[in-house]
N, CA and C atoms as an extended XYZ file, in Angstrom:
507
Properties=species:S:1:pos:R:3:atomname:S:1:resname:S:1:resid:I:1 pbc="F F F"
N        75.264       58.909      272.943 N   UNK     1
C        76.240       59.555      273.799 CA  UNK     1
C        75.756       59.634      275.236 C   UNK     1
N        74.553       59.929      275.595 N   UNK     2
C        74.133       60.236      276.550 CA  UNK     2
C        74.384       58.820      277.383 C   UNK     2
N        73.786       57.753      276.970 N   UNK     3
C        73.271       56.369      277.543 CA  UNK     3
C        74.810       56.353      277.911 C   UNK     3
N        75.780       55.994      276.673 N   UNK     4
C        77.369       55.524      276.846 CA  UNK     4
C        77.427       56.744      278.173 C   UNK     4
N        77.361       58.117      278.564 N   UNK     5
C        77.617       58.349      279.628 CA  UNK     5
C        77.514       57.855      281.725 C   UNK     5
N        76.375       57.518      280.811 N   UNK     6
C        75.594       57.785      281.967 CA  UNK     6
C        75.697       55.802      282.987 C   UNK     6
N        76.560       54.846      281.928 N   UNK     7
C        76.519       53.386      282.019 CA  UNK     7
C        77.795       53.678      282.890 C   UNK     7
N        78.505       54.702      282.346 N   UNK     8
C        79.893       54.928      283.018 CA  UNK     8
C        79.525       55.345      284.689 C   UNK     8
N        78.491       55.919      285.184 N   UNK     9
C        78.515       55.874      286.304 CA  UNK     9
C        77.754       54.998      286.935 C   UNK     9
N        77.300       53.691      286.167 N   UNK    10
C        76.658       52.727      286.748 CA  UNK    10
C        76.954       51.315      286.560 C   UNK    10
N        75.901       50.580      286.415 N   UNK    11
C        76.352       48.995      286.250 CA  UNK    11
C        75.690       48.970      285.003 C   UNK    11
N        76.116       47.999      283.654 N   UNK    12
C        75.419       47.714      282.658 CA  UNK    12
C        75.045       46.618      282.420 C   UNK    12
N        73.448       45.777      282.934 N   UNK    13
C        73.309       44.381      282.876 CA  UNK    13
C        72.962       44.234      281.406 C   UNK    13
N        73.410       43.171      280.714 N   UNK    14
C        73.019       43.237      279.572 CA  UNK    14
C        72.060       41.274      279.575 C   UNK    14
N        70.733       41.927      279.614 N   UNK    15
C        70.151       40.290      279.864 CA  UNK    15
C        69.900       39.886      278.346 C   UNK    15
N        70.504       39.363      277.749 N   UNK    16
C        70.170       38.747      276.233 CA  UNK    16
C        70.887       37.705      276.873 C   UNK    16
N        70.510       36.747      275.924 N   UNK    17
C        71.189       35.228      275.658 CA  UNK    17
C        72.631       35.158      275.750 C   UNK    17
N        73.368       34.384      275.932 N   UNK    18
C        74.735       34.488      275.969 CA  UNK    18
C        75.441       34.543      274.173 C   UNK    18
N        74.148       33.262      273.314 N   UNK    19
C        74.460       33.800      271.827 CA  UNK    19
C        75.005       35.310      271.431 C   UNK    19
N        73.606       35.844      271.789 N   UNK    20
C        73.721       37.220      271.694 CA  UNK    20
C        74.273       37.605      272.197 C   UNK    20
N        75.074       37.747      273.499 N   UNK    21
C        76.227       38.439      274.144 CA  UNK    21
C        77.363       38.143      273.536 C   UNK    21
N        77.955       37.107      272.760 N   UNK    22
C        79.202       37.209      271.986 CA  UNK    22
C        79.363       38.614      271.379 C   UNK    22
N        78.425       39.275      271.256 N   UNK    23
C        78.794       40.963      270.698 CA  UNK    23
C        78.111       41.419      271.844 C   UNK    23
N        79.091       42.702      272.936 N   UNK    24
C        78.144       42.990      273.741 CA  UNK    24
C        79.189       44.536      273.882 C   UNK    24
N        78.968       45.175      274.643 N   UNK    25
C        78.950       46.687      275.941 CA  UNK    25
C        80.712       46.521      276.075 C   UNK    25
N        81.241       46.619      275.776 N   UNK    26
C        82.535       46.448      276.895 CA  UNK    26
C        82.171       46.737      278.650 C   UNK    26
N        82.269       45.770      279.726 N   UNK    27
C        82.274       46.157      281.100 CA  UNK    27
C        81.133       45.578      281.569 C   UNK    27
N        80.010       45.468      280.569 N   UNK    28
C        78.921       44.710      280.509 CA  UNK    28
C        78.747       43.899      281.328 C   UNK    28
N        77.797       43.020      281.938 N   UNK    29
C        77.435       42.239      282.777 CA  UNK    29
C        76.305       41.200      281.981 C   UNK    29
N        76.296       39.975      281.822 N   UNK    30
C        75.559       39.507      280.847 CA  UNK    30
C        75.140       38.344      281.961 C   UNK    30
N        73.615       38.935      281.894 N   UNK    31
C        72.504       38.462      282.986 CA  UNK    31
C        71.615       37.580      282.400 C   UNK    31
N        71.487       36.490      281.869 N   UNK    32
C        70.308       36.270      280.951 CA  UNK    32
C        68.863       36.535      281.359 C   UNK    32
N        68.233       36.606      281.005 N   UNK    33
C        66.763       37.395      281.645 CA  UNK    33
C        65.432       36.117      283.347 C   UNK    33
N        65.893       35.488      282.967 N   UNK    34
C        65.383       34.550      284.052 CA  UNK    34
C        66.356       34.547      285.106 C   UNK    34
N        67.740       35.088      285.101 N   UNK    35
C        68.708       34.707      285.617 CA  UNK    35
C        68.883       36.196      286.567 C   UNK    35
N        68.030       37.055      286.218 N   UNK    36
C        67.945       38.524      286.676 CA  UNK    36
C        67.082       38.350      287.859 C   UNK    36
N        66.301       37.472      288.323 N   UNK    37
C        65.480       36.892      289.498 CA  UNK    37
C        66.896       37.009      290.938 C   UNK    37
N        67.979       36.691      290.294 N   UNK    38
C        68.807       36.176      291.730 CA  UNK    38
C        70.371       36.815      291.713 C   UNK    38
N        71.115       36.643      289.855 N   UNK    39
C        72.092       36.603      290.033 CA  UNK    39
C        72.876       38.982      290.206 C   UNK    39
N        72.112       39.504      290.318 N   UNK    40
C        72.519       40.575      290.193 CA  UNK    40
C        72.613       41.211      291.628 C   UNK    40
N        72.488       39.756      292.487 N   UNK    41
C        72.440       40.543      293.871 CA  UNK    41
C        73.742       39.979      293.906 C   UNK    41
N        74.829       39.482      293.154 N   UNK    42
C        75.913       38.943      293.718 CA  UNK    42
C        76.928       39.672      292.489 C   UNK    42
N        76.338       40.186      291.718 N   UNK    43
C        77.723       41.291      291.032 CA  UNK    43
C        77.659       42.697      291.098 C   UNK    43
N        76.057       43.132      290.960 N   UNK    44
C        75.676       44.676      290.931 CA  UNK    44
C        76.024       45.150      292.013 C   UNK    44
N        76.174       46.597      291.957 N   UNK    45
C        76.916       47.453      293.052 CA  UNK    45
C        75.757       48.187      293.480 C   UNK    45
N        74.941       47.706      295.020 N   UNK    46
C        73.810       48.793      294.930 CA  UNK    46
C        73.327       49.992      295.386 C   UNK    46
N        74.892       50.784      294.940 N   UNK    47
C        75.349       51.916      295.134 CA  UNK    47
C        74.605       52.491      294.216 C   UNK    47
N        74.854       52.129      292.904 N   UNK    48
C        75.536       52.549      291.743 CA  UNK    48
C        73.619       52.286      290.920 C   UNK    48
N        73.333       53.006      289.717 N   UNK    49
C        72.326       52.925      289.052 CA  UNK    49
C        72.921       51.748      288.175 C   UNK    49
N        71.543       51.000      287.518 N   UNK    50
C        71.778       50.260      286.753 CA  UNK    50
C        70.923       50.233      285.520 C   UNK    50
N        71.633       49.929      284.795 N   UNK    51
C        71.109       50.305      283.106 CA  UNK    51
C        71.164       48.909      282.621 C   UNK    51
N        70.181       48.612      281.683 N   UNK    52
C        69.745       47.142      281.174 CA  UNK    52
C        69.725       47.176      279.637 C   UNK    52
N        70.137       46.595      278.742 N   UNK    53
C        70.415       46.147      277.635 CA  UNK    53
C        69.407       44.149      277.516 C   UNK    53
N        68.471       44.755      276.615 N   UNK    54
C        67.436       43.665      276.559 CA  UNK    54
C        67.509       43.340      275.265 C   UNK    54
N        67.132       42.124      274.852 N   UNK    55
C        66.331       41.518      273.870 CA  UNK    55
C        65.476       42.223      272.903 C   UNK    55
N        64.509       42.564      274.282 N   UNK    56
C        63.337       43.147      273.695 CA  UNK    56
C        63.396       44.107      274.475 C   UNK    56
N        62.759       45.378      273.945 N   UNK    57
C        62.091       46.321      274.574 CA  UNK    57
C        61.070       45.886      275.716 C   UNK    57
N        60.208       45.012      275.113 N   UNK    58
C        58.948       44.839      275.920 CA  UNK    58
C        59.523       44.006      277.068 C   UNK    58
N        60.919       43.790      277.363 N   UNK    59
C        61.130       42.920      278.621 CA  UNK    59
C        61.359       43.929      280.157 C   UNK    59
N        61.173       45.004      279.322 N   UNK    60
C        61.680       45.890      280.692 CA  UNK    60
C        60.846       45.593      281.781 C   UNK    60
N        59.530       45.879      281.621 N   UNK    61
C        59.006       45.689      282.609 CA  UNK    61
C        59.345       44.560      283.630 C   UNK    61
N        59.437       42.979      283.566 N   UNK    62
C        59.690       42.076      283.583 CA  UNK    62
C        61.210       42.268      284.741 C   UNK    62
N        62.246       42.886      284.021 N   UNK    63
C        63.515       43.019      284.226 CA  UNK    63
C        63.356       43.686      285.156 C   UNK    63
N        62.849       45.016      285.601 N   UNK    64
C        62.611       45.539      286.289 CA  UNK    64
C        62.052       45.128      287.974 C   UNK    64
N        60.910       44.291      287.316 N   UNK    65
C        60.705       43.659      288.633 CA  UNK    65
C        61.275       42.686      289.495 C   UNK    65
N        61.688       42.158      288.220 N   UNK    66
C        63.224       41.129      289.570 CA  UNK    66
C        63.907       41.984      290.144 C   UNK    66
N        65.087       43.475      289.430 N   UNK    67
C        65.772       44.199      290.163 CA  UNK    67
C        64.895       44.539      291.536 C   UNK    67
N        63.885       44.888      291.464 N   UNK    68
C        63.115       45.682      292.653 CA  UNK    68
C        63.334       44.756      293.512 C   UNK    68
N        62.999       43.865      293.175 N   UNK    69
C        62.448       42.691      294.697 CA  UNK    69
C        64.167       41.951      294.744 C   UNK    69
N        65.070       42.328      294.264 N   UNK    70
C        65.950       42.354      295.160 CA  UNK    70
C        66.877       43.463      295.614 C   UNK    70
N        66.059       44.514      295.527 N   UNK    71
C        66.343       45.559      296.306 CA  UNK    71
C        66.970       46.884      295.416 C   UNK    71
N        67.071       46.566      294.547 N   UNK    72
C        67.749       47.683      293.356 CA  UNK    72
C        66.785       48.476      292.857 C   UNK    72
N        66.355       49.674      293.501 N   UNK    73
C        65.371       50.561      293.419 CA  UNK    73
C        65.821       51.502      292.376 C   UNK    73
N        67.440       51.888      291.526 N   UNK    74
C        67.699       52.778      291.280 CA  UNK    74
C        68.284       52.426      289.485 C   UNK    74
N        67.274       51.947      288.947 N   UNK    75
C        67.364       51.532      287.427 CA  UNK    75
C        66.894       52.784      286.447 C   UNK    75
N        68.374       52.639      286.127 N   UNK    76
C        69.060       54.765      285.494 CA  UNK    76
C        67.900       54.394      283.911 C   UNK    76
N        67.975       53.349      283.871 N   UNK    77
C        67.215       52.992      281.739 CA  UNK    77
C        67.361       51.771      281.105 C   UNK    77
N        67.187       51.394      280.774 N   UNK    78
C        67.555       50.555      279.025 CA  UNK    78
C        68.252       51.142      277.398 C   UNK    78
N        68.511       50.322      276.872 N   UNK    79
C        68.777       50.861      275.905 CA  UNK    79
C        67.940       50.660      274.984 C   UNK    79
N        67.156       51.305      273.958 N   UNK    80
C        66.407       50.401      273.669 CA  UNK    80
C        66.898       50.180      271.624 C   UNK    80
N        66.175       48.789      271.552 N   UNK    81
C        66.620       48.546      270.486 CA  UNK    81
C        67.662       47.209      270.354 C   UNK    81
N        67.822       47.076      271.753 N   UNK    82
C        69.137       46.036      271.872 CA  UNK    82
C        70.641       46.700      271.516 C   UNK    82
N        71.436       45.966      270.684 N   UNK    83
C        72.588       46.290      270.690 CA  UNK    83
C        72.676       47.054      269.348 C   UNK    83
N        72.209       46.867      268.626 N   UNK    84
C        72.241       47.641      267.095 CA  UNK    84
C        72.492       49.085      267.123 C   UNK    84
N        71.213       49.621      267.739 N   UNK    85
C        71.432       51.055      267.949 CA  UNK    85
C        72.607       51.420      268.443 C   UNK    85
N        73.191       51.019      269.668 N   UNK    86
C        74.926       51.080      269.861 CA  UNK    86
C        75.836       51.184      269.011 C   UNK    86
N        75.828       49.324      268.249 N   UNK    87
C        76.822       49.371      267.203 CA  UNK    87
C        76.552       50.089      266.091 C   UNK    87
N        75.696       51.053      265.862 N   UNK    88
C        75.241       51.710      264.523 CA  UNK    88
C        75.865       53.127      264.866 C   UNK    88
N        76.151       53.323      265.895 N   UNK    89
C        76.190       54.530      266.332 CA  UNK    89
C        78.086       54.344      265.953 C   UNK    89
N        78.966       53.431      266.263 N   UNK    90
C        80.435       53.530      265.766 CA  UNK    90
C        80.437       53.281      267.463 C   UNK    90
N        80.198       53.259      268.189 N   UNK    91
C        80.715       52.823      269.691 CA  UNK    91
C        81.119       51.286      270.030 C   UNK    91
N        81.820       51.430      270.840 N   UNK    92
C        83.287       50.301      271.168 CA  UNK    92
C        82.233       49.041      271.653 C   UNK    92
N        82.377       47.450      270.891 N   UNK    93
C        81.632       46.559      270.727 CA  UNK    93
C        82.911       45.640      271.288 C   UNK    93
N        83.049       44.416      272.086 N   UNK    94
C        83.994       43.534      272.515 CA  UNK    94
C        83.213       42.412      272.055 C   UNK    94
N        83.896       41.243      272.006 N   UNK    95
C        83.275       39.762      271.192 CA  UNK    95
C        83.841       38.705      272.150 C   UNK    95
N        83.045       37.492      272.470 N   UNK    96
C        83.306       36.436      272.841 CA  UNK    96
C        83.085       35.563      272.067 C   UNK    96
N        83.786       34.157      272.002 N   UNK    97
C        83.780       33.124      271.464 CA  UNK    97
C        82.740       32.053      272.229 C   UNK    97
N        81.897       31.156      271.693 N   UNK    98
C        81.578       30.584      271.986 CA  UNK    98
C        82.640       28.601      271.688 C   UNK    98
N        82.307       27.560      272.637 N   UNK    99
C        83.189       26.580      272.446 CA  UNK    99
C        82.217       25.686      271.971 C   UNK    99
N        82.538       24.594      271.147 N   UNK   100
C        81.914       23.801      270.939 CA  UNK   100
C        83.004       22.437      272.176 C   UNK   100
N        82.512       21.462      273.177 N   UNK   101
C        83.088       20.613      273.764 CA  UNK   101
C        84.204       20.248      272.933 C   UNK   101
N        84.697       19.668      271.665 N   UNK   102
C        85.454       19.228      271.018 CA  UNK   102
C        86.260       20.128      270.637 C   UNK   102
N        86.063       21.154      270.945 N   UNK   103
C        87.293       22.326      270.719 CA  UNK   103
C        88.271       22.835      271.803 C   UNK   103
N        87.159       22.587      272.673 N   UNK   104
C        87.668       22.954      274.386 CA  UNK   104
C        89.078       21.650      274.611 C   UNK   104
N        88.182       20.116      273.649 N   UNK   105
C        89.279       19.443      274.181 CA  UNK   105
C        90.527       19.205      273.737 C   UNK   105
N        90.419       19.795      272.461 N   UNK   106
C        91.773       19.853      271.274 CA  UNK   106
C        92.138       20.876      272.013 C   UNK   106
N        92.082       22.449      272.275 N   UNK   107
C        92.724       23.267      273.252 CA  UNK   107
C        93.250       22.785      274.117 C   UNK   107
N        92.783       21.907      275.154 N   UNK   108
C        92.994       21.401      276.292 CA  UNK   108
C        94.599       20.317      275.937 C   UNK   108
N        94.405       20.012      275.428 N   UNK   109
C        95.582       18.457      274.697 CA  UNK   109
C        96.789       19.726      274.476 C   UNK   109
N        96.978       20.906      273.777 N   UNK   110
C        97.808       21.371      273.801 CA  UNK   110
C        98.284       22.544      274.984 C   UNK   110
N        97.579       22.487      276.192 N   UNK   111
C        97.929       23.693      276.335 CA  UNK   111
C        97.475       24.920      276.386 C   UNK   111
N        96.773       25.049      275.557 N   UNK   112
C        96.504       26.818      275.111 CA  UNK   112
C        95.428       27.276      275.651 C   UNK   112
N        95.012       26.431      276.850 N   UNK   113
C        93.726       27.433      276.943 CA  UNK   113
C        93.554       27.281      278.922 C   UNK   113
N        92.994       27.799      279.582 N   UNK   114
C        92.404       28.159      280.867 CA  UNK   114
C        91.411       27.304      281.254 C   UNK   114
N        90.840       26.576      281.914 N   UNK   115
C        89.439       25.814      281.927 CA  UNK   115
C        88.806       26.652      283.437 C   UNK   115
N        88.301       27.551      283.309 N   UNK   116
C        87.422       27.755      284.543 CA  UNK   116
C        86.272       27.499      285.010 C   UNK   116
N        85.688       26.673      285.824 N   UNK   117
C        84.877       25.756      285.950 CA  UNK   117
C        84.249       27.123      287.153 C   UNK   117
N        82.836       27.383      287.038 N   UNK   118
C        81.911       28.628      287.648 CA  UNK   118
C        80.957       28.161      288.655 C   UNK   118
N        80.741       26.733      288.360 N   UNK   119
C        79.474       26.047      289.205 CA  UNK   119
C        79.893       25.900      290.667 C   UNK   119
N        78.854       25.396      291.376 N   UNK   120
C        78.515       25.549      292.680 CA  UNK   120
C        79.918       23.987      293.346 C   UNK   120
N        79.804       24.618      294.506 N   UNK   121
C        80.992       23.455      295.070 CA  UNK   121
C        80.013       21.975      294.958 C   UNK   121
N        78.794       22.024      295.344 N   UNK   122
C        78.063       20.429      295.040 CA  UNK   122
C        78.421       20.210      293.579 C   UNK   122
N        78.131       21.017      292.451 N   UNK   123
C        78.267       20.407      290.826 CA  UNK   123
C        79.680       19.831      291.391 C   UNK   123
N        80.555       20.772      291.396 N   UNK   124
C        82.056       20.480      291.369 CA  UNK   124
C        82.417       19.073      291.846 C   UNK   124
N        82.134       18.832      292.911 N   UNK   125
C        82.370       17.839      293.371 CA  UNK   125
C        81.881       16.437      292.845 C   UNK   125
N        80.402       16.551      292.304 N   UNK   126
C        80.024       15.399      291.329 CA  UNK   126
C        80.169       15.284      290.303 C   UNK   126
N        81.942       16.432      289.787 N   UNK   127
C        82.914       15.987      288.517 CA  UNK   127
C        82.982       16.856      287.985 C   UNK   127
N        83.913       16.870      287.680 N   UNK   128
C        84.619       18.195      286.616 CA  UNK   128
C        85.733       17.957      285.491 C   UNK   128
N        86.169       18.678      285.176 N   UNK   129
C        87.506       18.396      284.210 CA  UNK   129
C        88.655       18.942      284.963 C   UNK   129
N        89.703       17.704      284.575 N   UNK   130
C        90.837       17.699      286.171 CA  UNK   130
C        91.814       18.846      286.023 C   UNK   130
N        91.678       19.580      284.432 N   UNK   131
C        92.509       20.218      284.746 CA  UNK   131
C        91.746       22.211      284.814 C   UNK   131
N        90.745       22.341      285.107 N   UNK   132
C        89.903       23.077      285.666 CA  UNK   132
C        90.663       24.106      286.705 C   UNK   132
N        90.520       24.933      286.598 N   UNK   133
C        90.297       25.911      288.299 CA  UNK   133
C        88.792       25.623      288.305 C   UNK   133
N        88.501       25.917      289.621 N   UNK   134
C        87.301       26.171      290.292 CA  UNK   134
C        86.886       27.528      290.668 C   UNK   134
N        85.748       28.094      290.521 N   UNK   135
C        85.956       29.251      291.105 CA  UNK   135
C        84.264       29.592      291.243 C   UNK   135
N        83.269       29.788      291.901 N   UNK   136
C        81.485       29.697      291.861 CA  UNK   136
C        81.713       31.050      291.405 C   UNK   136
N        80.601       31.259      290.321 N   UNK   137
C        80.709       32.946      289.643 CA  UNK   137
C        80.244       34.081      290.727 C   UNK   137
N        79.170       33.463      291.606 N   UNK   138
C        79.366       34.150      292.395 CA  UNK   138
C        80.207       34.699      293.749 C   UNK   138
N        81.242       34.742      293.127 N   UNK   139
C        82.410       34.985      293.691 CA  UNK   139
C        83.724       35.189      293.228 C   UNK   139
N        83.611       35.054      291.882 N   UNK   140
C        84.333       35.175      290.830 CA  UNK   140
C        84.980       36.805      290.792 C   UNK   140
N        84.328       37.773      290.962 N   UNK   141
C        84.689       39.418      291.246 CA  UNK   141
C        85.988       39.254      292.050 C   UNK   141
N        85.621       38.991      293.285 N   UNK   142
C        86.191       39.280      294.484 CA  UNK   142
C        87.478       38.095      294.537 C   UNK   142
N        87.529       37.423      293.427 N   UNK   143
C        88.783       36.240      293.824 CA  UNK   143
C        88.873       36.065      292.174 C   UNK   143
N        89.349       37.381      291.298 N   UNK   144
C        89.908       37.340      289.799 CA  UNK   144
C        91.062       36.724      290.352 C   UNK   144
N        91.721       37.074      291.039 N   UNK   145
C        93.392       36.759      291.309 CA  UNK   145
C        93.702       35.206      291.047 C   UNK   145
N        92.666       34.450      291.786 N   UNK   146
C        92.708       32.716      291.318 CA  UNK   146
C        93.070       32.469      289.698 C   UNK   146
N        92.239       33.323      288.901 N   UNK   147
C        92.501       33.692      287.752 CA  UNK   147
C        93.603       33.268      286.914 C   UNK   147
N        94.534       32.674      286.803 N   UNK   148
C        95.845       32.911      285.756 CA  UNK   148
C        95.523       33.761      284.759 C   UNK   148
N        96.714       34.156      284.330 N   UNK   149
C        96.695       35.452      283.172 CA  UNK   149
C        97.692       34.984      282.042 C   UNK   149
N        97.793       35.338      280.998 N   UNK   150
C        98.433       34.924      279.963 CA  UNK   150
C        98.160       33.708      278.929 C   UNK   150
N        97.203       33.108      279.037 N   UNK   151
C        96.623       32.087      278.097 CA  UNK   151
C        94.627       32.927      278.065 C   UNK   151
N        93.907       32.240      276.889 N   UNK   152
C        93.025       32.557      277.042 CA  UNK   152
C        91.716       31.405      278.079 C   UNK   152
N        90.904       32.454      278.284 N   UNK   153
C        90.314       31.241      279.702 CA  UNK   153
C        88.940       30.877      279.068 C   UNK   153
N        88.422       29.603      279.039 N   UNK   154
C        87.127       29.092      278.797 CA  UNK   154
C        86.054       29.135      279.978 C   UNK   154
N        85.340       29.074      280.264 N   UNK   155
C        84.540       29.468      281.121 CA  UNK   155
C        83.447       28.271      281.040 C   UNK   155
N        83.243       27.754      281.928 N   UNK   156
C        82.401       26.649      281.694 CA  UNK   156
C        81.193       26.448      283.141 C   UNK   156
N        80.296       26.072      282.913 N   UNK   157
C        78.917       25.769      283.711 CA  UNK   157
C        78.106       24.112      283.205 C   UNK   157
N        77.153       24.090      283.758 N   UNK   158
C        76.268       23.439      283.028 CA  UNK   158
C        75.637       23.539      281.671 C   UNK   158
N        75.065       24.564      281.804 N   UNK   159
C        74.093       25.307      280.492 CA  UNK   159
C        75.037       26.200      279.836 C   UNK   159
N        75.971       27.395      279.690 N   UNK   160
C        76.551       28.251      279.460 CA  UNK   160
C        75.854       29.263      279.904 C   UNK   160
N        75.140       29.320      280.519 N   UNK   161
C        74.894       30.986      281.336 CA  UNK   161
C        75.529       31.626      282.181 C   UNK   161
N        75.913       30.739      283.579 N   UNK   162
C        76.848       31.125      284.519 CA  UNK   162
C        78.055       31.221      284.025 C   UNK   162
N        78.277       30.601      282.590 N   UNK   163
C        79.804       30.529      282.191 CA  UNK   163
C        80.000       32.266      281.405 C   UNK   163
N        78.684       32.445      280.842 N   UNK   164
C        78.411       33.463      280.123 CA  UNK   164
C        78.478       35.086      281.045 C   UNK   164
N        78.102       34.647      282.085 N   UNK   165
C        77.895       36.168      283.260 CA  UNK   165
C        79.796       35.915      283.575 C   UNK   165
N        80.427       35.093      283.970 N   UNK   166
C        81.763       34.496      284.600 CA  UNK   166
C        82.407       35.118      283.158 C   UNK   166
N        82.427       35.082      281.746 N   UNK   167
C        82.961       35.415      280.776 CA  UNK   167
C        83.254       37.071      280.933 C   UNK   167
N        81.585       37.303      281.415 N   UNK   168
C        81.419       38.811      281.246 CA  UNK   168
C        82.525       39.415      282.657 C   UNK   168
N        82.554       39.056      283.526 N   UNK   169
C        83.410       39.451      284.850 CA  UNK   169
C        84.439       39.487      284.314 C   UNK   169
């Protein structure tokens, strides 16, 4: 109860794998842990405390020191245990799908799905899928509106990480 309070007045990075983020926080922010070096200076609010949801316990330290050195002095906790302790507790769990390419493209043939393409304007430009939005995740907050609404949206990168933080937005 306490933690679920206290996320409400802050940011909740949750650095696990994007695997592991298919079950995550509702509101969550899904940072993968190498990816906590750079990308939290372009969604975190550094108003606001921030609370971390790890892997491991033993990554805090680690996690911690990327926030610092980019300036986020005000890290409210962790949770610890990962996500279990949460979902054990009966508190509100949201799910993502992961795509396998050959699913994205049977979606794609009918219709039914969003293609949002997250990477940098250089990837973009050395090819994409034509029927894509574009949108760099870091920047993705501030320009949801590009967004369409009413179909479901795939989220796509190179690796699935940036697609994975872009999922979480």
């Amino acid at each position: 109860g306490d933690f679920r309070e206290a996320i409400g007045r802050g940011v909740l990075v949750d650095a696990r794998m994007p695997t592991a983020f298919s079950a995550h926080i509702p509101g969550s922010y899904n940072i993968w842990p190498d990816g906590l070096a750079t990308w939290p200076g372009w969604v975190a609010d550094y108003e606001k405390p921030i609370f971390l949801l790890l892997e491991k316990d033993a990554d805090a330290d680690e996690a911690a020191r990327y926030l610092y050195r980019l300036g986020f002095d005000n890290i409210g906790g962790y949770l610890c245990g990962g996500l279990q302790p949460w979902a054990n507790s009966g508190l509100g769990i949201e799910f993502l799908g992961l795509l396998l390419p050959d699913a994205l493209a049977g979606m794609l043939s009918t219709e039914s799905v969003t293609v949002l393409d997250v990477r940098s304007d250089a990837e973009w430009i050395e090819g994409h899928i034509k029927e894509a939005i574009h949108v760099f995740v870091g920047g993705l907050e501030r320009q949801i509106d590009k967004v369409p609404r009413g179909r479901p949206i795939a989220c796509i990168c190179s690796t699935g990480l940036r697609a994975s933080l872009a999922a979480s937005i």
